[in-house]
Amino acid sequence: MATSRTDPLTLDVIQLIGGVVARYHEEYDRAAATHALTGAQARVLGLLSLEPMPMRKVAKKLKCEPSNITGIVDRLELRGLVERRLDPADRRVKLAAPTEEGIRTARQLRDALDFAREPLAELSEAERTVLRDLLRRMLGEDDGR
């Protein structure tokens, strides 16, 4: 008889992670709606506000199809929030990059997300570091820090 990973503690952790993800998406969608954006558009804009990147990389980070990102970037571009630029390192590659208005909008979206920020502020720096490192490890992004 094979043992399964459905012990009560594992199930509890899975349920809690699901709850955190659901609440994050609900809050992000509400914040996005105040700017007449979809949640997906807001997430793409937020990611691009960190650094311009090719749409294929955006799709990989958000775990979706590149064609979906192309449509989202098209709509953000029509709104004046994103523009396409040639990559200075490789002029064959186009980058999606936020405009000044896109950067302002992304900042306003981040500022509206109280759900995670407020509970995290109650954790010590050491606790936040442990949580970050555990989440990175769970996602296979453990970089030895």
mmCIF file of C-alpha atoms in Angstrom:
data_model
loop_
_atom_site.group_PDB
_atom_site.id
_atom_site.type_symbol
_atom_site.label_atom_id
_atom_site.label_comp_id
_atom_site.label_asym_id
_atom_site.label_seq_id
_atom_site.Cartn_x
_atom_site.Cartn_y
_atom_site.Cartn_z
ATOM 1 C CA MET A 1 0.000 0.000 0.000
ATOM 2 C CA ALA A 2 1.520 3.312 -1.092
ATOM 3 C CA THR A 3 1.478 6.192 1.331
ATOM 4 C CA SER A 4 -0.074 9.380 0.091
ATOM 5 C CA ARG A 5 0.712 12.965 0.946
ATOM 6 C CA THR A 6 -2.735 13.645 2.267
ATOM 7 C CA ASP A 7 -1.932 13.814 5.940
ATOM 8 C CA PRO A 8 -3.984 16.426 7.826
ATOM 9 C CA LEU A 9 -1.107 18.918 8.082
ATOM 10 C CA THR A 10 -0.380 18.809 4.330
ATOM 11 C CA LEU A 11 -4.072 19.181 3.528
ATOM 12 C CA ASP A 12 -4.307 22.140 5.921
ATOM 13 C CA VAL A 13 -1.294 23.843 4.298
ATOM 14 C CA ILE A 14 -2.740 23.274 0.809
ATOM 15 C CA GLN A 15 -6.088 24.720 1.917
ATOM 16 C CA LEU A 16 -4.384 27.789 3.447
ATOM 17 C CA ILE A 17 -2.252 28.421 0.336
ATOM 18 C CA GLY A 18 -5.389 28.174 -1.791
ATOM 19 C CA GLY A 19 -7.116 30.689 0.464
ATOM 20 C CA VAL A 20 -4.207 33.133 0.224
ATOM 21 C CA VAL A 21 -4.131 32.838 -3.577
ATOM 22 C CA ALA A 22 -7.896 33.305 -3.884
ATOM 23 C CA ARG A 23 -7.913 36.383 -1.624
ATOM 24 C CA TYR A 24 -4.927 37.864 -3.493
ATOM 25 C CA HIS A 25 -6.689 37.446 -6.854
ATOM 26 C CA GLU A 26 -9.967 38.852 -5.508
ATOM 27 C CA GLU A 27 -8.212 41.950 -4.174
ATOM 28 C CA TYR A 28 -6.129 42.363 -7.331
ATOM 29 C CA ASP A 29 -9.277 42.093 -9.469
ATOM 30 C CA ARG A 30 -11.045 44.739 -7.334
ATOM 31 C CA ALA A 31 -8.056 47.084 -7.569
ATOM 32 C CA ALA A 32 -7.824 46.482 -11.323
ATOM 33 C CA ALA A 33 -11.521 47.263 -11.807
ATOM 34 C CA THR A 34 -11.020 50.725 -10.288
ATOM 35 C CA HIS A 35 -8.707 51.404 -13.255
ATOM 36 C CA ALA A 36 -11.049 49.713 -15.772
ATOM 37 C CA LEU A 37 -8.580 46.839 -16.153
ATOM 38 C CA THR A 38 -9.052 43.102 -15.901
ATOM 39 C CA GLY A 39 -7.078 41.230 -13.275
ATOM 40 C CA ALA A 40 -4.914 39.698 -16.015
ATOM 41 C CA GLN A 41 -4.176 43.129 -17.505
ATOM 42 C CA ALA A 42 -3.245 44.462 -14.072
ATOM 43 C CA ARG A 43 -0.925 41.511 -13.383
ATOM 44 C CA VAL A 44 0.851 41.964 -16.738
ATOM 45 C CA LEU A 45 1.200 45.695 -16.121
ATOM 46 C CA GLY A 46 2.530 45.048 -12.614
ATOM 47 C CA LEU A 47 5.105 42.598 -13.922
ATOM 48 C CA LEU A 48 6.214 44.941 -16.713
ATOM 49 C CA SER A 49 6.541 47.815 -14.255
ATOM 50 C CA LEU A 50 9.381 45.875 -12.615
ATOM 51 C CA GLU A 51 11.273 45.556 -15.895
ATOM 52 C CA PRO A 52 10.455 45.605 -19.609
ATOM 53 C CA MET A 53 10.525 42.091 -21.046
ATOM 54 C CA PRO A 54 9.642 40.037 -24.112
ATOM 55 C CA MET A 55 6.078 38.770 -24.127
ATOM 56 C CA ARG A 56 7.300 35.175 -24.118
ATOM 57 C CA LYS A 57 9.028 35.832 -20.773
ATOM 58 C CA VAL A 58 5.850 37.475 -19.401
ATOM 59 C CA ALA A 59 3.887 34.377 -20.436
ATOM 60 C CA LYS A 60 6.419 32.098 -18.755
ATOM 61 C CA LYS A 61 6.348 34.092 -15.504
ATOM 62 C CA LEU A 62 2.530 34.162 -15.462
ATOM 63 C CA LYS A 63 2.306 30.553 -16.640
ATOM 64 C CA CYS A 64 0.086 31.172 -19.650
ATOM 65 C CA GLU A 65 0.221 31.067 -23.434
ATOM 66 C CA PRO A 66 2.240 33.768 -25.247
ATOM 67 C CA SER A 67 -0.762 34.452 -27.512
ATOM 68 C CA ASN A 68 -2.792 35.445 -24.432
ATOM 69 C CA ILE A 69 -0.084 37.909 -23.404
ATOM 70 C CA THR A 70 -0.015 39.394 -26.899
ATOM 71 C CA GLY A 71 -3.733 40.188 -26.654
ATOM 72 C CA ILE A 72 -3.370 41.646 -23.170
ATOM 73 C CA VAL A 73 -0.402 43.801 -24.227
ATOM 74 C CA ASP A 74 -2.385 44.959 -27.298
ATOM 75 C CA ARG A 75 -5.204 46.185 -25.039
ATOM 76 C CA LEU A 76 -2.785 47.824 -22.578
ATOM 77 C CA GLU A 77 -1.059 49.517 -25.511
ATOM 78 C CA LEU A 78 -4.380 50.896 -26.779
ATOM 79 C CA ARG A 79 -4.920 52.389 -23.305
ATOM 80 C CA GLY A 80 -1.488 54.046 -23.405
ATOM 81 C CA LEU A 81 -0.199 51.977 -20.473
ATOM 82 C CA VAL A 82 2.329 49.824 -22.363
ATOM 83 C CA GLU A 83 4.451 50.202 -25.470
ATOM 84 C CA ARG A 84 6.522 47.840 -27.557
ATOM 85 C CA ARG A 85 10.239 48.661 -27.916
ATOM 86 C CA LEU A 86 13.198 47.039 -29.583
ATOM 87 C CA ASP A 87 15.482 45.282 -27.122
ATOM 88 C CA PRO A 88 18.749 47.266 -27.088
ATOM 89 C CA ALA A 89 20.639 44.005 -26.436
ATOM 90 C CA ASP A 90 19.014 42.193 -29.409
ATOM 91 C CA ARG A 91 17.193 44.352 -31.923
ATOM 92 C CA ARG A 92 15.349 41.289 -33.272
ATOM 93 C CA VAL A 93 13.433 41.074 -29.987
ATOM 94 C CA LYS A 94 10.571 43.340 -28.990
ATOM 95 C CA LEU A 95 10.045 44.210 -25.355
ATOM 96 C CA ALA A 96 6.776 45.169 -23.730
ATOM 97 C CA ALA A 97 7.460 48.161 -21.497
ATOM 98 C CA PRO A 98 5.232 50.361 -19.351
ATOM 99 C CA THR A 99 4.704 53.987 -20.276
ATOM 100 C CA GLU A 100 4.894 56.684 -17.593
ATOM 101 C CA GLU A 101 1.121 56.341 -17.162
ATOM 102 C CA GLY A 102 1.546 52.562 -16.939
ATOM 103 C CA ILE A 103 4.142 52.923 -14.195
ATOM 104 C CA ARG A 104 1.830 55.270 -12.242
ATOM 105 C CA THR A 105 -1.100 52.883 -12.660
ATOM 106 C CA ALA A 106 0.976 49.866 -11.564
ATOM 107 C CA ARG A 107 2.115 51.782 -8.458
ATOM 108 C CA GLN A 108 -1.497 52.678 -7.624
ATOM 109 C CA LEU A 109 -2.492 49.033 -8.047
ATOM 110 C CA ARG A 110 0.301 47.870 -5.719
ATOM 111 C CA ASP A 111 -0.633 50.532 -3.163
ATOM 112 C CA ALA A 112 -4.238 49.279 -3.177
ATOM 113 C CA LEU A 113 -3.245 45.730 -2.206
ATOM 114 C CA ASP A 114 -3.586 45.732 1.556
ATOM 115 C CA PHE A 115 -4.456 42.046 1.958
ATOM 116 C CA ALA A 116 -0.923 40.656 1.907
ATOM 117 C CA ARG A 117 1.005 43.733 2.993
ATOM 118 C CA GLU A 118 -0.781 44.291 6.316
ATOM 119 C CA PRO A 119 -0.573 40.691 7.635
ATOM 120 C CA LEU A 120 3.033 40.432 6.435
ATOM 121 C CA ALA A 121 3.896 43.593 8.357
ATOM 122 C CA GLU A 122 2.898 41.748 11.537
ATOM 123 C CA LEU A 123 5.629 39.171 10.908
ATOM 124 C CA SER A 124 9.192 39.867 11.933
ATOM 125 C CA GLU A 125 11.848 40.266 9.249
ATOM 126 C CA ALA A 126 13.174 36.812 10.181
ATOM 127 C CA GLU A 127 9.685 35.275 9.772
ATOM 128 C CA ARG A 128 9.182 37.007 6.399
ATOM 129 C CA THR A 129 12.599 35.741 5.274
ATOM 130 C CA VAL A 130 11.729 32.153 6.266
ATOM 131 C CA LEU A 131 8.343 32.423 4.521
ATOM 132 C CA ARG A 132 9.944 33.847 1.360
ATOM 133 C CA ASP A 133 12.594 31.135 1.309
ATOM 134 C CA LEU A 134 10.050 28.356 1.851
ATOM 135 C CA LEU A 135 7.837 29.694 -0.941
ATOM 136 C CA ARG A 136 10.834 29.938 -3.282
ATOM 137 C CA ARG A 137 11.750 26.361 -2.434
ATOM 138 C CA MET A 138 8.193 25.192 -3.073
ATOM 139 C CA LEU A 139 8.296 26.890 -6.478
ATOM 140 C CA GLY A 140 11.681 25.420 -7.343
ATOM 141 C CA GLU A 141 13.346 28.803 -7.181
ATOM 142 C CA ASP A 142 15.662 27.966 -4.281
ATOM 143 C CA ASP A 143 18.781 29.962 -5.086
ATOM 144 C CA GLY A 144 20.772 29.044 -2.013
ATOM 145 C CA ARG A 145 20.077 32.265 -0.078
#
